[in-house]
Tab-separated table of C-alpha atoms in Angstrom:
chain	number	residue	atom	x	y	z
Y	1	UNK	CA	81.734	54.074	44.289
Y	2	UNK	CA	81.114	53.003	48.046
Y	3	UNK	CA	78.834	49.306	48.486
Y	4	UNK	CA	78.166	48.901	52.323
Y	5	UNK	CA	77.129	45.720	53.186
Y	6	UNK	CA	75.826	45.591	56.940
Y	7	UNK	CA	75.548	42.429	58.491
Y	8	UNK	CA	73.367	42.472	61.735
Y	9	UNK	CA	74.102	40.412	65.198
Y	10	UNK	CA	77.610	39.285	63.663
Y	11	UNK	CA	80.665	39.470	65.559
Y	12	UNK	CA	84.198	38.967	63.741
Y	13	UNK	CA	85.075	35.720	62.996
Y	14	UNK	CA	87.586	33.743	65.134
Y	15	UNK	CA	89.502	32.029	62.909
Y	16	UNK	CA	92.073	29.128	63.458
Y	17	UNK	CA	95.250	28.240	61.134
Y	18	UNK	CA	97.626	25.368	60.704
Y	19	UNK	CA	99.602	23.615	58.181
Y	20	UNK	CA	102.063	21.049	56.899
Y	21	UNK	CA	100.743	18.444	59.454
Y	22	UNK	CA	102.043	15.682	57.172
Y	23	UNK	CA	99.684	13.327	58.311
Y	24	UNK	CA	101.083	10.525	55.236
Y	25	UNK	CA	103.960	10.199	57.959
Y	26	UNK	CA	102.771	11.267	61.602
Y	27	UNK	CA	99.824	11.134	63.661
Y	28	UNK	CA	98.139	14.532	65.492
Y	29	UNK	CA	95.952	13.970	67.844
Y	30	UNK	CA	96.791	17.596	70.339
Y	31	UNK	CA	93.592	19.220	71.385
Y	32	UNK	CA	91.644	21.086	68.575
Y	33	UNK	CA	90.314	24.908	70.747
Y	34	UNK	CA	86.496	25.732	69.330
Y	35	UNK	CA	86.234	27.922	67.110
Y	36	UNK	CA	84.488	29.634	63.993
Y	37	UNK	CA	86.712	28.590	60.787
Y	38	UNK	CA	89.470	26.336	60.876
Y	39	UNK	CA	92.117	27.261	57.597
Y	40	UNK	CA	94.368	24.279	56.283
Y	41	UNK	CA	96.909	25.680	54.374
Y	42	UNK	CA	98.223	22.402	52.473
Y	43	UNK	CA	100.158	19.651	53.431
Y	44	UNK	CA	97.461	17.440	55.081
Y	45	UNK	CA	98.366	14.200	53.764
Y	46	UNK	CA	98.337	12.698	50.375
Y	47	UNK	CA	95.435	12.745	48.804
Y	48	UNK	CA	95.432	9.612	46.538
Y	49	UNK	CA	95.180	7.750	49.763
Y	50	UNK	CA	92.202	9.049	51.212
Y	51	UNK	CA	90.296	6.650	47.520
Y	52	UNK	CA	89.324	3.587	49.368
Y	53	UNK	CA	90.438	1.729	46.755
Y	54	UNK	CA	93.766	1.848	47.889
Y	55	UNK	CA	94.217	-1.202	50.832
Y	56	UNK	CA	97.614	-1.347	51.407
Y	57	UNK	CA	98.839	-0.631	55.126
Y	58	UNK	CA	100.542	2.400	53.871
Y	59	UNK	CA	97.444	3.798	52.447
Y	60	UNK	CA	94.972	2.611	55.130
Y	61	UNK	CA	96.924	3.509	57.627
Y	62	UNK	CA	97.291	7.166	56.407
Y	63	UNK	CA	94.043	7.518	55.642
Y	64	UNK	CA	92.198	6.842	59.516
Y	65	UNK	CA	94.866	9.371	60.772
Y	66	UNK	CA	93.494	12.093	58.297
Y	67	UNK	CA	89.351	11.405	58.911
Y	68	UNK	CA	90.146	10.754	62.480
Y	69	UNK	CA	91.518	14.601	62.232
Y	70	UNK	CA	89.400	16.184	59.802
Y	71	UNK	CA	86.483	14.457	62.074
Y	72	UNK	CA	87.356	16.263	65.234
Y	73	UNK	CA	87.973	18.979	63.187
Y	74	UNK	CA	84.200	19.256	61.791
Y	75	UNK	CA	82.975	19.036	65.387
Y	76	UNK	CA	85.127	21.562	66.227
Y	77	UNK	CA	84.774	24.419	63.830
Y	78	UNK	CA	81.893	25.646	62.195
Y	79	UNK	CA	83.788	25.922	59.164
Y	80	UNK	CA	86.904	23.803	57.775
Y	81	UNK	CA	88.750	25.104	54.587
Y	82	UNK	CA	91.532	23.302	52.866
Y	83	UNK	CA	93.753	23.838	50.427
Y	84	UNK	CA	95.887	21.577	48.680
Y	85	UNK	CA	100.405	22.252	49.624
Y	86	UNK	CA	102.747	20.570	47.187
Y	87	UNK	CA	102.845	17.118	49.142
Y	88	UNK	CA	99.042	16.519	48.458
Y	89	UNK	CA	99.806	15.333	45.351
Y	90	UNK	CA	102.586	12.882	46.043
Y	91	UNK	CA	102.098	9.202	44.834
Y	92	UNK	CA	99.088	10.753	42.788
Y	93	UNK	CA	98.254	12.649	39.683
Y	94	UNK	CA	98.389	16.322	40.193
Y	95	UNK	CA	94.645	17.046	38.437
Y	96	UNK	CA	92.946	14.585	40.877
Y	97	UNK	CA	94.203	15.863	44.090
Y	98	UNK	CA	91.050	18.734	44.299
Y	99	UNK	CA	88.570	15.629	43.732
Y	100	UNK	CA	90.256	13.101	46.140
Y	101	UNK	CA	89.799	15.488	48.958
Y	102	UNK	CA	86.214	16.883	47.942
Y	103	UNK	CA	85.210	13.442	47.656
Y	104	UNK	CA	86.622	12.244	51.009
Y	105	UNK	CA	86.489	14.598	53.534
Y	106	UNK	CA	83.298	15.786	54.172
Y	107	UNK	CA	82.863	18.576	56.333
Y	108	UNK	CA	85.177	20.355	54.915
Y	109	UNK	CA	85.245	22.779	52.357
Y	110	UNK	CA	88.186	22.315	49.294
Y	111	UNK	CA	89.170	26.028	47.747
Y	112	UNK	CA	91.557	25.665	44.210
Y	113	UNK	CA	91.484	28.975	42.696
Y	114	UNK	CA	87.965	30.068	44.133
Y	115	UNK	CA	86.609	31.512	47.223
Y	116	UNK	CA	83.732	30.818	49.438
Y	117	UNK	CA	81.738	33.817	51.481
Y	118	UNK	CA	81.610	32.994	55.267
Y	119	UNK	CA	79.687	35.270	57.820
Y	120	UNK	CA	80.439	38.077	55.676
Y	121	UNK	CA	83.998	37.417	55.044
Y	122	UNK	CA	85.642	36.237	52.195
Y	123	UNK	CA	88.400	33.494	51.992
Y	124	UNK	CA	89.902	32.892	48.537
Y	125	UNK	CA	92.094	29.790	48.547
Y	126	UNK	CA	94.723	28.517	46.054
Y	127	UNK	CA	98.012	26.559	46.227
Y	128	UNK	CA	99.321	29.284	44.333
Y	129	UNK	CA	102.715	27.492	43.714
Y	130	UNK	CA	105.712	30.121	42.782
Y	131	UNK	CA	107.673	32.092	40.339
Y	132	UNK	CA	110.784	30.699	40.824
Y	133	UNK	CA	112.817	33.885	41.712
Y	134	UNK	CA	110.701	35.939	38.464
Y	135	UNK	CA	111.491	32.791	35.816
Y	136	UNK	CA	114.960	32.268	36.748
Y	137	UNK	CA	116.133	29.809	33.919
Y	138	UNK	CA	118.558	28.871	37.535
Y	139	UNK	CA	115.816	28.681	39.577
Y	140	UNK	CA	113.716	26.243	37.692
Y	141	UNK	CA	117.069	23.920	37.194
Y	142	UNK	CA	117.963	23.419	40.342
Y	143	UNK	CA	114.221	23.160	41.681
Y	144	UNK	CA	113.865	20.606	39.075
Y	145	UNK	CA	116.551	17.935	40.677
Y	146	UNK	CA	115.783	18.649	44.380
Y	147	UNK	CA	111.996	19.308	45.154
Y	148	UNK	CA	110.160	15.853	45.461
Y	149	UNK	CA	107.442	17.028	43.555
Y	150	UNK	CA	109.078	16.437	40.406
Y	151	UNK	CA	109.829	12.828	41.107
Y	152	UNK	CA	106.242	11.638	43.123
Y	153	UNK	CA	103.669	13.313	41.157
Y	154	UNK	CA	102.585	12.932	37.369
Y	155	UNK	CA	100.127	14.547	35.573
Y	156	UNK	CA	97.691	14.048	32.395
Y	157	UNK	CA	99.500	14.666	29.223
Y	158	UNK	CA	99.104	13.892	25.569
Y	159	UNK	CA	101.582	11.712	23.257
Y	160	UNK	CA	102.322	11.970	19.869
Y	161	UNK	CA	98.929	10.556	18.740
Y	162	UNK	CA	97.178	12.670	20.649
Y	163	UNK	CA	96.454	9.614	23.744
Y	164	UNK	CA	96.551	10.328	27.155
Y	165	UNK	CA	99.196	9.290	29.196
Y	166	UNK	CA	100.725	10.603	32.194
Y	167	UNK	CA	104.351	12.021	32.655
Y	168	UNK	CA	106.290	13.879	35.650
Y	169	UNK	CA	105.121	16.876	36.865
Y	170	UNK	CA	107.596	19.368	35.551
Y	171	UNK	CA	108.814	23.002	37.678
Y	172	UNK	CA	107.313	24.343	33.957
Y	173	UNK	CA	103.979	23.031	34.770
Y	174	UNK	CA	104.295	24.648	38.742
Y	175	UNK	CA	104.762	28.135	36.936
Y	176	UNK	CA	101.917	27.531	34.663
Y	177	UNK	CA	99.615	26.813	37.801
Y	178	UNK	CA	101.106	30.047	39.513
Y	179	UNK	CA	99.760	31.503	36.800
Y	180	UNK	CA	96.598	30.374	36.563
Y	181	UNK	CA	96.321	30.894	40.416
Y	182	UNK	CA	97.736	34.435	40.264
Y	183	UNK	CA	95.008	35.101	37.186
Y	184	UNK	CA	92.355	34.101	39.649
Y	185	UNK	CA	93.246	35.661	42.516
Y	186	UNK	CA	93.267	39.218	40.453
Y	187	UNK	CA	89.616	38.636	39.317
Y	188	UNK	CA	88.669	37.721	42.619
Y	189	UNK	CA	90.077	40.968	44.086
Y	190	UNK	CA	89.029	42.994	41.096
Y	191	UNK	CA	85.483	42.347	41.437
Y	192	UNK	CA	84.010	46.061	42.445
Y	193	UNK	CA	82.701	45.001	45.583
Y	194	UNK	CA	84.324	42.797	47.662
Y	195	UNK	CA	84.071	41.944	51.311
Y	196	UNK	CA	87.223	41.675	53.431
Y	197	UNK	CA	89.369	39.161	51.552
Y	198	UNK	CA	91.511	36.387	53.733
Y	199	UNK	CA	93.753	34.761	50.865
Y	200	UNK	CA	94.745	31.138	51.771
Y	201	UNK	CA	97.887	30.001	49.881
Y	202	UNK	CA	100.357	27.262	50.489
Y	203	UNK	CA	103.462	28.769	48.953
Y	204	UNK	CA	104.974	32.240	50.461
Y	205	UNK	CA	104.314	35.471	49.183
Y	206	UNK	CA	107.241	37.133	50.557
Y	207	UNK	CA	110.694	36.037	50.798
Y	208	UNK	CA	109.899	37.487	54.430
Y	209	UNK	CA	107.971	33.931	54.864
Y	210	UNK	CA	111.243	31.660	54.544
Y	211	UNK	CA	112.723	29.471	57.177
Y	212	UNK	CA	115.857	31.142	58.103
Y	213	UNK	CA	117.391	27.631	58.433
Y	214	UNK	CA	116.955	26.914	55.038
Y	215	UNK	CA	116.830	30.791	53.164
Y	216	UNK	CA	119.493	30.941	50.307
Y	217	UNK	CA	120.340	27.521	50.229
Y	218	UNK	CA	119.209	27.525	46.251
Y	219	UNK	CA	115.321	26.653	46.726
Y	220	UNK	CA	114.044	29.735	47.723
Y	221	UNK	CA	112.412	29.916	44.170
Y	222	UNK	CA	110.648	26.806	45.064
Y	223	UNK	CA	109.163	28.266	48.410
Y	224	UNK	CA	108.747	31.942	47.734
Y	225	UNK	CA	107.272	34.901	45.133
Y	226	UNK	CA	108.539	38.352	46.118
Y	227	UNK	CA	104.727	39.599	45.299
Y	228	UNK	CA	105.013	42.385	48.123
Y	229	UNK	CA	104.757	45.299	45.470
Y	230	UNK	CA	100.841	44.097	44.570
Y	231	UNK	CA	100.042	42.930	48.052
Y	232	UNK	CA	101.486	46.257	49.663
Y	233	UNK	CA	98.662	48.044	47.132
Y	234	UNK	CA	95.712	46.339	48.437
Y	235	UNK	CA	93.351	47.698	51.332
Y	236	UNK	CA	90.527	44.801	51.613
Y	237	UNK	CA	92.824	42.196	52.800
Y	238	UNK	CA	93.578	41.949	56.147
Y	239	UNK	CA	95.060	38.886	56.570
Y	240	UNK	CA	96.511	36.164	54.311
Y	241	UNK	CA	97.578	32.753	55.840
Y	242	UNK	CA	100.063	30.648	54.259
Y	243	UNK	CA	102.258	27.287	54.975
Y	244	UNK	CA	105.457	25.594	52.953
Y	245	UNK	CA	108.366	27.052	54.939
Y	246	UNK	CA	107.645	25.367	58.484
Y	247	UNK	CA	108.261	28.009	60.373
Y	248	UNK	CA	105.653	30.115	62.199
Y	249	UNK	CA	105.715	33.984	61.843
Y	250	UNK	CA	103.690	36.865	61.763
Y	251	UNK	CA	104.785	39.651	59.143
Y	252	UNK	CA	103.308	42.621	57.345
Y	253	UNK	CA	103.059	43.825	54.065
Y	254	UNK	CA	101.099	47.116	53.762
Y	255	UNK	CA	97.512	47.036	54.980
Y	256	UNK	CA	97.862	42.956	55.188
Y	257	UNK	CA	99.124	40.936	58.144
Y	258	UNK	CA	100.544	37.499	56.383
Y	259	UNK	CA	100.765	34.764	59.313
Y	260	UNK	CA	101.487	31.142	59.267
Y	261	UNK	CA	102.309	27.970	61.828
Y	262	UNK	CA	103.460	24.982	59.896
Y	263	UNK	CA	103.569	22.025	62.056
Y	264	UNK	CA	106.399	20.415	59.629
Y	265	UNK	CA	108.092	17.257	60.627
Y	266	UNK	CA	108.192	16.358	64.285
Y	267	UNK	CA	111.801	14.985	65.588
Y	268	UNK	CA	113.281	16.836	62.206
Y	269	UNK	CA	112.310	20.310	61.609
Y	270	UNK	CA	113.498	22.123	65.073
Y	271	UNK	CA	110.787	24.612	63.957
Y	272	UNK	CA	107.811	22.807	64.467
Y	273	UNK	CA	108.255	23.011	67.872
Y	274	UNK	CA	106.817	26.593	67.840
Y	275	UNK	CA	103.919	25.163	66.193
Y	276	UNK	CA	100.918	26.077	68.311
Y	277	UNK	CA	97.014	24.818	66.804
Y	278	UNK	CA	95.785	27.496	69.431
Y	279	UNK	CA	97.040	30.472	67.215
Y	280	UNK	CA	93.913	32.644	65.810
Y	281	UNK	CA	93.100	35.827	64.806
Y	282	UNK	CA	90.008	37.352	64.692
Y	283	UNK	CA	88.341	39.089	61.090
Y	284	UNK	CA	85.135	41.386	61.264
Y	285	UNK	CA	82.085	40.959	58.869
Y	286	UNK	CA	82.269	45.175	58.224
Y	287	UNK	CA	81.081	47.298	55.393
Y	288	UNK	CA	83.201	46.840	52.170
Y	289	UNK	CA	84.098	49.183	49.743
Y	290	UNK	CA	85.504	49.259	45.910
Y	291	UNK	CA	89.048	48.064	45.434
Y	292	UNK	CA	90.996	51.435	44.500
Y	293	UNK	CA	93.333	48.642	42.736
Y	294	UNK	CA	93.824	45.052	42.893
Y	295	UNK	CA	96.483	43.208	41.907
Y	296	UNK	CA	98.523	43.675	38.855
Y	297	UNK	CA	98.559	41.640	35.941
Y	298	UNK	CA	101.928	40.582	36.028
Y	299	UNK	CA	103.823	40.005	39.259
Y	300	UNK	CA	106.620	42.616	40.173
């Protein structure tokens, strides 16, 4: 089964990608180009400041350095998609993050576990979280003492009486919404017809998007899914953009180029200075045809 899906007077899409700008610690204010779609691949800020509710200097502060951006941003781009990294939730509660920043920052477009059609292209966006090294029992302990995550964000739970109360976000809870991420990304690349897919995640999907300065140093787990055996079957997506490792690279895994250009920490991480907001590529609106696969139900 062939659908062809013809889309007259549209050109590909130039679209622009950046991440980890860590705006809850450091300003950006370098020239945004013009462009069609702007991708945010997590680690804007965090999110519980952007509630106005919050009015300590701290909070305020944070929050006019992430409108200011997300403002020029809008004026910029036709299109501005975000997805949440693992800092968005810091100092907040890990099932409010989505709502903080679809509340917030308008103009741009939030993506958790969905996707939104574009000029004929698709973009499905997730955190998507990891595996931890395929459910390493090793992986999962030593994430648990070191990743900040598990000490600056809580989440919604349920005591012995059945109230609500909230408790530490646990690495058991980040493989339950890898999961549910992986889950959605499968239907969403299942469906029969599907237009060119860009996937948007914050976590790696190859061990090929680690920062060599940091790669075996007992986190990988925490920043990487070896998922190249699914990706590697797919032929609709052409590119998929991700952040986490602050590094920027350009890779491929079978028919899909994965790219990303994390901005990190500025005076720290020695890779950010090959951060470039410039860097682009362009995707074209064409005819789509059945998946032949789609991801597997399980990653390898």
């Amino acid at each position: 089964l062939v659908c062809t899906i013809r889309f007259v007077g549209i050109g590909p899409l130039r679209c622009h990608y950046l991440s980890d700008l860590h705006l809850e610690s450091q300003g950006f204010d370098a020239r945004l180009p013009k462009g069609d779609v702007l991708i945010i691949a997590g680690d804007l800020c965090h999110a519980r400041c952007l509630d106005p509710a919050h009015t300590d200097k701290y909070s305020v502060d944070q929050r006019d350095r992430v409108l200011r951006f997300t403002d020029r941003a809008a004026a910029s781009f036709a299109h501005v998609l975000l997805i949440a990294g693992n800092h968005d939730h810091y100092d907040g509660v890990f099932d409010e993050t989505t709502g903080l920043f679809r509340r917030h920052l308008p103009g741009v477009t939030v993506l958790d576990n969905e996707a939104v059609e574009i000029a004929g292209v698709r973009f499905f966006g997730t955190t998507l979280w990891s595996d931890f090294e395929g459910r390493s029992a090793a992986s999962l302990s030593g994430t648990r003492r070191r990743m900040g995550e598990y000490f600056f964000v809580k989440m919604r739970s349920r005591d012995a009486e059945g109230g609500e109360t909230l408790a530490k976000f646990r690495p058991e809870d980040a493989l339950q919404a890898f999961d549910a991420s992986w889950q959605a990304l499968r239907r969403c690349l299942a469906e029969k017809c599907a237009m060119p897919t860009v996937v948007v995640t914050h976590h790696a999907p190859s061990r090929q998007g680690l920062n060599p300065a940091f790669a075996g140093n007992g986190l990988d787990g925490a920043y990487a899914s070896d998922l190249e055996g699914a990706i590697a079957g797919l032929t609709n997506v052409p590119f998929w953009v991700h952040g986490h490792t602050h590094i920027r690279r350009r890779y491929r895994i079978g028919a899909t180029t994965v790219l990303t250009n994390c901005r990190g920490f500025e005076g720290k991480d020695v890779s950010a200075r090959s951060f470039n907001p410039d860097t682009f590529f362009d995707v074209a609106p064409t005819s789509c045809t059945a998946l032949t696969g789609g991801l597997a139900a399980s990653p390898p």
